[in-house]
mmCIF file of C-alpha atoms in Angstrom:
data_model
loop_
_atom_site.group_PDB
_atom_site.id
_atom_site.type_symbol
_atom_site.label_atom_id
_atom_site.label_comp_id
_atom_site.label_asym_id
_atom_site.label_seq_id
_atom_site.Cartn_x
_atom_site.Cartn_y
_atom_site.Cartn_z
ATOM 1 C CA MET A 1 -82.388 -40.769 22.410
ATOM 2 C CA ARG A 2 -84.559 -40.050 19.361
ATOM 3 C CA SER A 3 -82.858 -40.331 15.998
ATOM 4 C CA THR A 4 -82.237 -37.178 13.979
ATOM 5 C CA ASP A 5 -82.552 -39.155 10.746
ATOM 6 C CA THR A 6 -85.642 -37.662 9.121
ATOM 7 C CA SER A 7 -85.987 -40.700 6.875
ATOM 8 C CA ILE A 8 -87.577 -42.539 9.799
ATOM 9 C CA GLU A 9 -90.031 -39.751 10.639
ATOM 10 C CA THR A 10 -93.688 -40.225 9.735
ATOM 11 C CA THR A 11 -95.103 -37.718 7.221
ATOM 12 C CA PHE A 12 -98.723 -37.652 8.346
ATOM 13 C CA SER A 13 -99.796 -35.014 5.826
ATOM 14 C CA ILE A 14 -98.892 -37.383 2.996
ATOM 15 C CA LEU A 15 -100.517 -40.364 4.747
ATOM 16 C CA PHE A 16 -103.816 -38.541 5.198
ATOM 17 C CA ALA A 17 -103.655 -37.257 1.626
ATOM 18 C CA ILE A 18 -103.057 -40.730 0.184
ATOM 19 C CA SER A 19 -105.862 -42.083 2.379
ATOM 20 C CA ILE A 20 -108.231 -39.458 0.938
ATOM 21 C CA ALA A 21 -107.126 -40.363 -2.585
ATOM 22 C CA HIS A 22 -107.721 -44.038 -1.762
ATOM 23 C CA LEU A 23 -111.208 -43.180 -0.494
ATOM 24 C CA LEU A 24 -112.072 -41.308 -3.699
ATOM 25 C CA ASN A 25 -110.685 -44.060 -5.930
ATOM 26 C CA ASP A 26 -112.468 -46.898 -4.147
ATOM 27 C CA ALA A 27 -115.735 -44.968 -3.819
ATOM 28 C CA VAL A 28 -115.903 -44.752 -7.618
ATOM 29 C CA GLN A 29 -114.999 -48.434 -7.908
ATOM 30 C CA SER A 30 -117.777 -49.458 -5.539
ATOM 31 C CA VAL A 31 -120.338 -47.494 -7.543
ATOM 32 C CA ILE A 32 -120.091 -49.962 -10.438
ATOM 33 C CA PRO A 33 -121.610 -53.004 -8.647
ATOM 34 C CA SER A 34 -124.165 -50.668 -7.068
ATOM 35 C CA ILE A 35 -125.666 -49.738 -10.443
ATOM 36 C CA TYR A 36 -126.047 -53.330 -11.675
ATOM 37 C CA PRO A 37 -129.859 -53.176 -11.273
ATOM 38 C CA ILE A 38 -129.959 -50.094 -13.519
ATOM 39 C CA LEU A 39 -127.717 -51.708 -16.127
ATOM 40 C CA LYS A 40 -129.792 -54.877 -16.049
ATOM 41 C CA ASP A 41 -133.039 -52.965 -16.638
ATOM 42 C CA ASP A 42 -131.673 -50.498 -19.205
ATOM 43 C CA PHE A 43 -129.932 -53.072 -21.376
ATOM 44 C CA GLY A 44 -131.946 -56.204 -20.604
ATOM 45 C CA LEU A 45 -128.867 -57.973 -19.266
ATOM 46 C CA THR A 46 -128.922 -61.519 -17.945
ATOM 47 C CA PHE A 47 -127.326 -62.552 -14.665
ATOM 48 C CA ILE A 48 -124.597 -64.246 -16.714
ATOM 49 C CA GLN A 49 -123.807 -60.922 -18.396
ATOM 50 C CA ILE A 50 -123.746 -59.216 -14.998
ATOM 51 C CA GLY A 51 -121.302 -61.911 -13.907
ATOM 52 C CA ILE A 52 -119.123 -61.197 -16.955
ATOM 53 C CA ILE A 53 -119.042 -57.496 -16.083
ATOM 54 C CA THR A 54 -117.969 -58.372 -12.532
ATOM 55 C CA PHE A 55 -115.340 -60.807 -13.795
ATOM 56 C CA VAL A 56 -113.781 -58.276 -16.198
ATOM 57 C CA PHE A 57 -113.813 -55.553 -13.569
ATOM 58 C CA GLN A 58 -112.289 -57.776 -10.859
ATOM 59 C CA MET A 59 -109.635 -59.190 -13.159
ATOM 60 C CA THR A 60 -108.448 -55.859 -14.565
ATOM 61 C CA SER A 61 -108.375 -54.343 -11.084
ATOM 62 C CA SER A 62 -106.526 -57.282 -9.496
ATOM 63 C CA ILE A 63 -104.453 -59.358 -11.911
ATOM 64 C CA LEU A 64 -102.598 -56.352 -13.350
ATOM 65 C CA GLN A 65 -101.529 -55.009 -9.966
ATOM 66 C CA PRO A 66 -98.410 -57.169 -9.386
ATOM 67 C CA PHE A 67 -97.110 -56.290 -12.858
ATOM 68 C CA VAL A 68 -97.741 -52.589 -12.312
ATOM 69 C CA GLY A 69 -96.035 -52.871 -8.939
ATOM 70 C CA ARG A 70 -93.027 -54.633 -10.469
ATOM 71 C CA TYR A 71 -92.642 -51.849 -13.002
ATOM 72 C CA ALA A 72 -92.955 -49.240 -10.235
ATOM 73 C CA ASP A 73 -90.162 -50.938 -8.249
ATOM 74 C CA ARG A 74 -87.814 -50.585 -11.216
ATOM 75 C CA HIS A 75 -89.070 -47.197 -12.386
ATOM 76 C CA PRO A 76 -90.584 -45.149 -9.541
ATOM 77 C CA SER A 77 -93.243 -42.914 -11.071
ATOM 78 C CA PRO A 78 -94.227 -40.004 -8.825
ATOM 79 C CA PHE A 79 -97.216 -39.100 -10.972
ATOM 80 C CA ALA A 80 -98.466 -42.631 -11.659
ATOM 81 C CA LEU A 81 -101.176 -42.014 -9.060
ATOM 82 C CA THR A 82 -102.537 -39.081 -11.043
ATOM 83 C CA PHE A 83 -102.282 -41.094 -14.255
ATOM 84 C CA GLY A 84 -104.285 -43.907 -12.665
ATOM 85 C CA MET A 85 -106.971 -41.444 -11.556
ATOM 86 C CA CYS A 86 -107.179 -40.062 -15.097
ATOM 87 C CA ILE A 87 -107.522 -43.563 -16.571
ATOM 88 C CA SER A 88 -110.371 -44.304 -14.144
ATOM 89 C CA LEU A 89 -111.939 -40.958 -15.074
ATOM 90 C CA ALA A 90 -111.875 -41.954 -18.749
ATOM 91 C CA GLY A 91 -113.524 -45.275 -17.920
ATOM 92 C CA LEU A 92 -116.209 -43.569 -15.843
ATOM 93 C CA VAL A 93 -117.063 -41.156 -18.674
ATOM 94 C CA MET A 94 -117.251 -44.119 -21.051
ATOM 95 C CA LEU A 95 -119.627 -45.884 -18.658
ATOM 96 C CA ALA A 96 -121.882 -42.826 -18.365
ATOM 97 C CA PHE A 97 -122.320 -42.699 -22.153
ATOM 98 C CA SER A 98 -122.209 -46.439 -22.883
ATOM 99 C CA ASP A 99 -124.986 -47.702 -25.123
ATOM 100 C CA SER A 100 -124.280 -51.428 -25.338
ATOM 101 C CA PHE A 101 -123.135 -54.393 -23.274
ATOM 102 C CA HIS A 102 -119.748 -54.465 -25.006
ATOM 103 C CA PHE A 103 -119.211 -50.762 -24.325
ATOM 104 C CA ILE A 104 -120.009 -51.371 -20.643
ATOM 105 C CA ILE A 105 -117.415 -54.158 -20.571
ATOM 106 C CA ALA A 106 -114.806 -51.851 -22.092
ATOM 107 C CA SER A 107 -115.714 -49.088 -19.623
ATOM 108 C CA VAL A 108 -115.365 -51.177 -16.470
ATOM 109 C CA ALA A 109 -112.114 -52.647 -17.813
ATOM 110 C CA VAL A 110 -110.664 -49.137 -18.156
ATOM 111 C CA VAL A 111 -111.786 -48.242 -14.619
ATOM 112 C CA GLY A 112 -110.178 -51.468 -13.380
ATOM 113 C CA ILE A 113 -106.904 -50.651 -15.150
ATOM 114 C CA GLY A 114 -106.877 -47.220 -13.509
ATOM 115 C CA SER A 115 -107.316 -48.857 -10.124
ATOM 116 C CA SER A 116 -104.499 -51.304 -10.872
ATOM 117 C CA ILE A 117 -102.175 -48.402 -11.595
ATOM 118 C CA PHE A 118 -103.224 -46.537 -8.447
ATOM 119 C CA HIS A 119 -102.968 -49.155 -5.693
ATOM 120 C CA PRO A 120 -99.356 -50.475 -5.895
ATOM 121 C CA GLU A 121 -97.785 -47.036 -6.219
ATOM 122 C CA ALA A 122 -100.105 -45.597 -3.556
ATOM 123 C CA SER A 123 -98.998 -48.331 -1.171
ATOM 124 C CA ARG A 124 -95.360 -47.462 -1.944
ATOM 125 C CA VAL A 125 -96.080 -43.844 -1.066
ATOM 126 C CA ALA A 126 -97.657 -44.921 2.230
ATOM 127 C CA GLN A 127 -94.625 -47.061 3.050
ATOM 128 C CA ASN A 128 -92.196 -44.278 2.182
ATOM 129 C CA ALA A 129 -94.104 -41.719 4.256
ATOM 130 C CA ALA A 130 -94.430 -44.161 7.166
ATOM 131 C CA GLY A 131 -91.047 -43.755 8.823
ATOM 132 C CA TYR A 132 -90.965 -46.301 11.652
ATOM 133 C CA ARG A 133 -94.782 -46.455 11.844
ATOM 134 C CA LYS A 134 -95.253 -48.740 8.842
ATOM 135 C CA GLY A 135 -98.220 -50.624 10.253
ATOM 136 C CA LEU A 136 -100.057 -47.461 11.259
ATOM 137 C CA ALA A 137 -99.270 -45.874 7.890
ATOM 138 C CA GLN A 138 -100.646 -48.826 5.969
ATOM 139 C CA SER A 139 -103.728 -48.798 8.180
ATOM 140 C CA ILE A 140 -104.377 -45.101 7.528
ATOM 141 C CA PHE A 141 -104.034 -45.766 3.810
ATOM 142 C CA GLN A 142 -106.254 -48.845 3.934
ATOM 143 C CA VAL A 143 -109.031 -47.298 6.006
ATOM 144 C CA GLY A 144 -109.461 -44.688 3.279
ATOM 145 C CA GLY A 145 -110.181 -47.444 0.783
ATOM 146 C CA ASN A 146 -112.610 -49.134 3.150
ATOM 147 C CA GLY A 147 -114.378 -45.836 3.693
ATOM 148 C CA GLY A 148 -114.703 -45.339 -0.052
ATOM 149 C CA THR A 149 -116.081 -48.844 -0.491
ATOM 150 C CA ALA A 150 -118.670 -48.137 2.198
ATOM 151 C CA ILE A 151 -119.872 -44.734 0.963
ATOM 152 C CA GLY A 152 -119.847 -45.571 -2.754
ATOM 153 C CA PRO A 153 -123.112 -47.565 -2.694
ATOM 154 C CA LEU A 154 -124.733 -44.918 -0.468
ATOM 155 C CA LEU A 155 -123.840 -42.169 -2.949
ATOM 156 C CA ALA A 156 -124.999 -44.347 -5.821
ATOM 157 C CA ALA A 157 -128.374 -44.754 -4.117
ATOM 158 C CA LEU A 158 -128.671 -41.001 -3.632
ATOM 159 C CA ILE A 159 -127.358 -39.858 -7.016
ATOM 160 C CA VAL A 160 -127.522 -42.606 -9.633
ATOM 161 C CA LEU A 161 -130.591 -44.675 -8.765
ATOM 162 C CA PRO A 162 -133.034 -41.719 -8.928
ATOM 163 C CA HIS A 163 -131.570 -40.266 -12.143
ATOM 164 C CA GLY A 164 -130.316 -43.224 -14.167
ATOM 165 C CA LYS A 165 -126.979 -44.511 -15.432
ATOM 166 C CA GLY A 166 -125.879 -41.191 -16.913
ATOM 167 C CA ALA A 167 -125.713 -39.708 -13.425
ATOM 168 C CA VAL A 168 -122.485 -41.638 -12.762
ATOM 169 C CA ILE A 169 -120.788 -38.750 -14.547
ATOM 170 C CA TRP A 170 -121.123 -36.808 -11.273
ATOM 171 C CA PHE A 171 -118.579 -39.157 -9.742
ATOM 172 C CA ALA A 172 -116.060 -37.693 -12.170
ATOM 173 C CA LEU A 173 -115.784 -34.845 -9.670
ATOM 174 C CA ALA A 174 -114.378 -37.293 -7.115
ATOM 175 C CA LEU A 175 -111.723 -38.456 -9.579
ATOM 176 C CA VAL A 176 -110.840 -34.890 -10.571
ATOM 177 C CA LEU A 177 -110.373 -34.083 -6.869
ATOM 178 C CA GLY A 178 -108.342 -37.293 -6.542
ATOM 179 C CA ALA A 179 -106.122 -36.210 -9.438
ATOM 180 C CA ILE A 180 -105.475 -32.861 -7.725
ATOM 181 C CA VAL A 181 -104.605 -34.546 -4.425
ATOM 182 C CA THR A 182 -102.333 -37.135 -6.069
ATOM 183 C CA THR A 183 -100.532 -34.437 -8.074
ATOM 184 C CA TRP A 184 -99.622 -32.756 -4.793
ATOM 185 C CA ILE A 185 -98.522 -36.137 -3.419
ATOM 186 C CA GLY A 186 -96.507 -36.738 -6.596
ATOM 187 C CA ARG A 187 -94.467 -33.595 -6.029
ATOM 188 C CA TRP A 188 -93.532 -34.815 -2.551
ATOM 189 C CA TYR A 189 -92.806 -38.300 -3.877
ATOM 190 C CA ARG A 190 -90.532 -36.930 -6.599
ATOM 191 C CA ARG A 191 -88.446 -35.151 -3.973
ATOM 192 C CA TYR A 192 -88.394 -38.294 -1.837
ATOM 193 C CA VAL A 193 -87.206 -40.465 -4.750
ATOM 194 C CA ALA A 194 -84.468 -37.984 -5.547
ATOM 195 C CA THR A 195 -83.093 -37.727 -2.008
ATOM 196 C CA ARG A 196 -83.835 -40.613 0.321
ATOM 197 C CA MET A 197 -85.379 -43.706 -1.207
ATOM 198 C CA ALA A 198 -82.199 -45.488 -2.329
ATOM 199 C CA SER A 199 -80.359 -45.044 0.974
ATOM 200 C CA GLN A 200 -83.405 -45.992 3.037
ATOM 201 C CA ALA A 201 -84.018 -49.148 0.960
ATOM 202 C CA ALA A 202 -80.400 -50.176 1.445
ATOM 203 C CA LYS A 203 -80.751 -49.831 5.224
ATOM 204 C CA VAL A 204 -83.913 -51.945 5.248
ATOM 205 C CA ILE A 205 -82.429 -54.627 2.997
ATOM 206 C CA ARG A 206 -79.507 -55.052 5.384
ATOM 207 C CA SER A 207 -81.966 -55.569 8.259
ATOM 208 C CA VAL A 208 -83.481 -58.743 6.748
ATOM 209 C CA HIS A 209 -81.673 -61.863 7.976
ATOM 210 C CA LEU A 210 -83.653 -64.721 6.421
ATOM 211 C CA THR A 211 -82.775 -67.265 3.778
ATOM 212 C CA GLU A 212 -84.619 -67.348 0.467
ATOM 213 C CA LYS A 213 -86.300 -70.578 1.552
ATOM 214 C CA GLN A 214 -87.565 -68.939 4.750
ATOM 215 C CA ILE A 215 -88.834 -65.954 2.800
ATOM 216 C CA ARG A 216 -90.679 -68.167 0.278
ATOM 217 C CA ARG A 217 -92.284 -70.171 3.090
ATOM 218 C CA ALA A 218 -93.343 -66.983 4.882
ATOM 219 C CA MET A 219 -94.846 -65.597 1.658
ATOM 220 C CA THR A 220 -96.813 -68.820 1.162
ATOM 221 C CA VAL A 221 -98.178 -68.563 4.694
ATOM 222 C CA LEU A 222 -99.165 -64.917 4.150
ATOM 223 C CA VAL A 223 -101.005 -65.818 0.931
ATOM 224 C CA LEU A 224 -102.888 -68.590 2.763
ATOM 225 C CA LEU A 225 -103.811 -66.182 5.559
ATOM 226 C CA THR A 226 -105.013 -63.649 2.992
ATOM 227 C CA PHE A 227 -107.161 -66.368 1.425
ATOM 228 C CA SER A 228 -108.805 -67.270 4.745
ATOM 229 C CA LYS A 229 -109.446 -63.643 5.659
ATOM 230 C CA GLN A 230 -110.786 -62.498 2.274
ATOM 231 C CA PHE A 231 -113.032 -65.521 1.739
ATOM 232 C CA PHE A 232 -114.538 -65.019 5.186
ATOM 233 C CA LEU A 233 -115.029 -61.285 4.580
ATOM 234 C CA ALA A 234 -116.609 -62.031 1.194
ATOM 235 C CA SER A 235 -119.179 -64.158 2.973
ATOM 236 C CA MET A 236 -119.897 -61.452 5.550
ATOM 237 C CA GLN A 237 -120.025 -58.510 3.170
ATOM 238 C CA SER A 238 -122.132 -60.218 0.511
ATOM 239 C CA TYR A 239 -124.425 -62.521 2.487
ATOM 240 C CA PHE A 240 -124.602 -61.398 6.133
ATOM 241 C CA THR A 241 -127.773 -59.407 5.434
ATOM 242 C CA PHE A 242 -129.396 -62.427 3.765
ATOM 243 C CA PHE A 243 -128.375 -64.597 6.714
ATOM 244 C CA LEU A 244 -129.970 -62.208 9.218
ATOM 245 C CA ILE A 245 -133.174 -61.860 7.206
ATOM 246 C CA ASP A 246 -133.465 -65.613 6.704
ATOM 247 C CA LYS A 247 -132.739 -66.580 10.313
ATOM 248 C CA PHE A 248 -134.372 -63.766 12.277
ATOM 249 C CA GLY A 249 -136.925 -62.363 9.824
ATOM 250 C CA ILE A 250 -135.738 -58.776 10.233
ATOM 251 C CA SER A 251 -136.276 -56.044 7.622
ATOM 252 C CA ILE A 252 -133.804 -55.218 4.877
ATOM 253 C CA ARG A 253 -133.170 -51.846 6.547
ATOM 254 C CA ASP A 254 -132.283 -53.458 9.890
ATOM 255 C CA ALA A 255 -130.072 -56.016 8.146
ATOM 256 C CA GLN A 256 -128.201 -53.214 6.364
ATOM 257 C CA LEU A 257 -127.685 -51.424 9.673
ATOM 258 C CA CYS A 258 -126.218 -54.622 11.129
ATOM 259 C CA LEU A 259 -123.867 -54.889 8.147
ATOM 260 C CA PHE A 260 -122.866 -51.261 8.658
ATOM 261 C CA ALA A 261 -122.008 -52.056 12.308
ATOM 262 C CA PHE A 262 -119.740 -54.875 11.110
ATOM 263 C CA LEU A 263 -118.065 -52.622 8.515
ATOM 264 C CA ALA A 264 -117.608 -49.771 10.995
ATOM 265 C CA ALA A 265 -115.951 -52.154 13.472
ATOM 266 C CA SER A 266 -113.726 -53.383 10.640
ATOM 267 C CA ALA A 267 -112.574 -49.828 9.901
ATOM 268 C CA ILE A 268 -111.610 -49.327 13.556
ATOM 269 C CA GLY A 269 -109.806 -52.666 13.562
ATOM 270 C CA ILE A 270 -107.725 -51.711 10.533
ATOM 271 C CA VAL A 271 -106.243 -48.678 12.284
ATOM 272 C CA ALA A 272 -105.819 -50.483 15.613
ATOM 273 C CA GLY A 273 -104.050 -53.427 13.972
ATOM 274 C CA GLY A 274 -101.480 -51.229 12.272
ATOM 275 C CA TYR A 275 -100.738 -49.281 15.440
ATOM 276 C CA ILE A 276 -100.423 -52.392 17.606
ATOM 277 C CA GLY A 277 -98.280 -54.153 14.999
ATOM 278 C CA ASP A 278 -95.749 -51.326 15.182
ATOM 279 C CA LYS A 279 -95.564 -51.857 18.932
ATOM 280 C CA ILE A 280 -95.465 -55.639 19.366
ATOM 281 C CA GLY A 281 -94.624 -57.017 15.917
ATOM 282 C CA ARG A 282 -96.674 -58.000 12.858
ATOM 283 C CA LYS A 283 -96.622 -61.757 13.491
ATOM 284 C CA TYR A 284 -98.508 -61.466 16.771
ATOM 285 C CA VAL A 285 -101.121 -59.164 15.276
ATOM 286 C CA ILE A 286 -101.672 -61.578 12.370
ATOM 287 C CA TRP A 287 -101.903 -64.531 14.746
ATOM 288 C CA CYS A 288 -104.299 -62.823 17.159
ATOM 289 C CA SER A 289 -106.337 -61.216 14.383
ATOM 290 C CA ILE A 290 -107.286 -64.231 12.282
ATOM 291 C CA LEU A 291 -107.101 -67.106 14.749
ATOM 292 C CA GLY A 292 -108.341 -64.817 17.532
ATOM 293 C CA ALA A 293 -111.504 -64.120 15.554
ATOM 294 C CA ALA A 294 -112.243 -67.848 15.178
ATOM 295 C CA PRO A 295 -114.048 -68.494 18.508
ATOM 296 C CA PHE A 296 -116.410 -65.566 17.907
ATOM 297 C CA ALA A 297 -116.954 -66.454 14.247
ATOM 298 C CA LEU A 298 -117.721 -70.081 15.069
ATOM 299 C CA CYS A 299 -120.534 -68.972 17.380
ATOM 300 C CA LEU A 300 -122.165 -66.705 14.772
ATOM 301 C CA PRO A 301 -124.423 -69.285 13.056
ATOM 302 C CA TYR A 302 -125.839 -70.533 16.365
ATOM 303 C CA ALA A 303 -126.387 -67.398 18.485
ATOM 304 C CA GLY A 304 -129.517 -65.353 19.059
ATOM 305 C CA TYR A 305 -130.132 -62.068 17.280
ATOM 306 C CA ALA A 306 -128.556 -59.646 19.777
ATOM 307 C CA VAL A 307 -125.576 -61.905 20.415
ATOM 308 C CA THR A 308 -125.085 -62.404 16.661
ATOM 309 C CA ILE A 309 -124.775 -58.650 16.143
ATOM 310 C CA ALA A 310 -122.381 -58.323 19.082
ATOM 311 C CA LEU A 311 -120.292 -61.211 17.764
ATOM 312 C CA SER A 312 -120.180 -59.712 14.260
ATOM 313 C CA VAL A 313 -118.861 -56.433 15.669
ATOM 314 C CA ILE A 314 -116.153 -58.271 17.628
ATOM 315 C CA VAL A 315 -115.207 -60.364 14.604
ATOM 316 C CA GLY A 316 -115.043 -57.278 12.355
ATOM 317 C CA LEU A 317 -112.895 -55.445 14.880
ATOM 318 C CA VAL A 318 -110.482 -58.362 15.349
ATOM 319 C CA ILE A 319 -110.088 -59.912 11.914
ATOM 320 C CA SER A 320 -109.799 -56.656 9.971
ATOM 321 C CA SER A 321 -106.583 -55.749 11.761
ATOM 322 C CA ALA A 322 -104.759 -58.462 9.828
ATOM 323 C CA PHE A 323 -104.440 -56.993 6.330
ATOM 324 C CA SER A 324 -102.152 -54.077 7.170
ATOM 325 C CA ALA A 325 -99.949 -56.383 9.248
ATOM 326 C CA ILE A 326 -99.839 -58.975 6.449
ATOM 327 C CA LEU A 327 -98.922 -56.404 3.823
ATOM 328 C CA VAL A 328 -96.229 -54.716 5.917
ATOM 329 C CA PHE A 329 -94.812 -58.111 6.959
ATOM 330 C CA ALA A 330 -94.589 -59.085 3.284
ATOM 331 C CA THR A 331 -92.890 -55.836 2.255
ATOM 332 C CA GLU A 332 -90.388 -56.267 5.091
ATOM 333 C CA LEU A 333 -89.546 -59.697 3.684
ATOM 334 C CA LYS A 334 -88.945 -58.150 0.242
ATOM 335 C CA PRO A 335 -88.035 -54.509 0.965
ATOM 336 C CA ALA A 336 -86.630 -53.924 -2.517
ATOM 337 C CA HIS A 337 -89.934 -54.962 -4.120
ATOM 338 C CA ILE A 338 -92.553 -52.939 -2.252
ATOM 339 C CA GLY A 339 -94.589 -52.187 -5.377
ATOM 340 C CA THR A 340 -94.617 -55.800 -6.518
ATOM 341 C CA ILE A 341 -95.614 -57.093 -3.087
ATOM 342 C CA ALA A 342 -98.275 -54.421 -2.603
ATOM 343 C CA GLY A 343 -99.670 -55.178 -6.059
ATOM 344 C CA LEU A 344 -99.674 -58.900 -5.323
ATOM 345 C CA PHE A 345 -101.530 -58.631 -2.019
ATOM 346 C CA PHE A 346 -103.965 -55.925 -3.103
ATOM 347 C CA GLY A 347 -104.604 -57.981 -6.233
ATOM 348 C CA LEU A 348 -105.164 -61.085 -4.121
ATOM 349 C CA SER A 349 -107.475 -59.122 -1.855
ATOM 350 C CA PHE A 350 -109.670 -57.968 -4.745
ATOM 351 C CA GLY A 351 -109.499 -61.224 -6.673
ATOM 352 C CA LEU A 352 -110.144 -63.521 -3.728
ATOM 353 C CA GLY A 353 -112.988 -61.299 -2.579
ATOM 354 C CA GLY A 354 -114.674 -61.655 -5.970
ATOM 355 C CA ILE A 355 -114.045 -65.394 -6.165
ATOM 356 C CA GLY A 356 -115.238 -65.868 -2.586
ATOM 357 C CA ALA A 357 -118.472 -63.983 -3.222
ATOM 358 C CA ALA A 358 -119.135 -66.064 -6.328
ATOM 359 C CA PHE A 359 -118.286 -69.326 -4.536
ATOM 360 C CA PHE A 360 -120.535 -68.658 -1.563
ATOM 361 C CA GLY A 361 -123.290 -67.517 -3.887
ATOM 362 C CA TRP A 362 -123.049 -70.837 -5.716
ATOM 363 C CA LEU A 363 -122.945 -72.705 -2.407
ATOM 364 C CA ALA A 364 -126.055 -70.851 -1.214
ATOM 365 C CA GLU A 365 -127.877 -71.906 -4.385
ATOM 366 C CA MET A 366 -126.834 -75.528 -3.863
ATOM 367 C CA THR A 367 -127.652 -75.600 -0.124
ATOM 368 C CA ASP A 368 -128.955 -72.638 1.913
ATOM 369 C CA ILE A 369 -127.651 -69.455 3.495
ATOM 370 C CA GLN A 370 -127.426 -71.035 6.951
ATOM 371 C CA PHE A 371 -125.072 -73.714 5.620
ATOM 372 C CA VAL A 372 -122.924 -71.037 3.955
ATOM 373 C CA PHE A 373 -122.327 -69.401 7.318
ATOM 374 C CA ARG A 374 -121.587 -72.665 9.052
ATOM 375 C CA VAL A 375 -118.874 -73.279 6.443
ATOM 376 C CA SER A 376 -117.471 -69.753 6.114
ATOM 377 C CA THR A 377 -117.060 -69.254 9.850
ATOM 378 C CA LEU A 378 -114.559 -72.140 9.878
ATOM 379 C CA LEU A 379 -112.115 -70.119 7.768
ATOM 380 C CA PRO A 380 -110.504 -68.064 10.587
ATOM 381 C CA LEU A 381 -109.208 -71.361 12.019
ATOM 382 C CA LEU A 382 -106.600 -71.225 9.234
ATOM 383 C CA GLY A 383 -104.993 -68.452 11.255
ATOM 384 C CA ILE A 384 -103.107 -71.167 13.085
ATOM 385 C CA VAL A 385 -100.589 -71.283 10.195
ATOM 386 C CA ALA A 386 -99.325 -67.861 11.374
ATOM 387 C CA ALA A 387 -97.200 -69.906 13.795
ATOM 388 C CA LEU A 388 -95.005 -70.759 10.786
ATOM 389 C CA LEU A 389 -94.062 -67.119 10.196
ATOM 390 C CA PRO A 390 -90.531 -66.107 11.206
ATOM 391 C CA ASP A 391 -90.088 -63.636 14.046
ATOM 392 C CA MET A 392 -89.642 -60.080 12.742
ATOM 393 C CA LYS A 393 -88.901 -57.343 15.250
ATOM 394 C CA PRO A 394 -91.025 -54.203 15.025
ATOM 395 C CA ALA A 395 -89.269 -51.174 13.597
ATOM 396 C CA ASP A 396 -87.185 -49.343 16.148
ATOM 397 C CA LYS A 397 -87.803 -45.626 16.229
ATOM 398 C CA LYS A 398 -84.620 -44.987 18.174
ATOM 399 C CA GLN A 399 -80.981 -45.357 17.415
#
């Protein structure tokens, strides 16, 4: 018989709203790397200075997240999402009117801080609106961010590249819309905090039957799995086009279309992984997602053109399903610290992605792009450590 406890019901209107807000936030974030060529030409920047901009942006948008999440766990802030959007809006306006390298650094740092405020609390909202569908909820939230990351560079090419750096001010409209959406979400969240959050957290805490040692070991495994996944994705997202051009001699346009196919498959995998994890358990999704992608990834550097594209689609579909399962698994281990855990893993995701891109770029300079792919495609083999995760039953939607 279905439970009458509405605290376990899924609030899809909030999930879709937070996914839209995530899309708008991450679309603006992804615009910044897309305008590097403009910044380099306008200000005569060196590649080292471009690297500094990336470093500051990645660090402010990743390192701060666990601390923001920890604060949110102790002091739930229904309108922190709107505040984060407004901070990013301020940074974007600064960037549009920046007239020096140091002003650009300050601008991207402010945008990064806004993102750090947004992500942990947004993930808390997704978890609280999830009911018993926590994996699906996290997937809906995450696919919004992936969509924003994908369309940001496209919009930058259409809006900013033809008109110059000042045209980034048009993206302020996205953040204003995001602030409106998150204000509506904040009103729902305020009611949720006032009525149900404490009792629901207490129920979840009582459902965890692991020792502190087991929890620490599981967290270590999840961090290692996040490392393997994000480093591999950094290689694919940053260098797959170069790999295809170098090996098969295809055009830049065709290489970009192949990358789009990989990213589109990844978006589908994110939603599928969350849904399946709710049905069979997070551990099995994590295991099948990362280690299951290994045989296909290992074949990538050695296959022909058509098979390479097919393999990349399969790999994107399979391996992308892991992040939602990892994040929900981690929050179930520490149900009283959802903000902290979300901040930690989102921060790791951003930070490791940046470090991975830089590492493989350095490796490509030292060797060649073919060698980079022979190395990076070994990373999914680390999925075998998922065997060390404790068994966690999927949420039961019945009583």
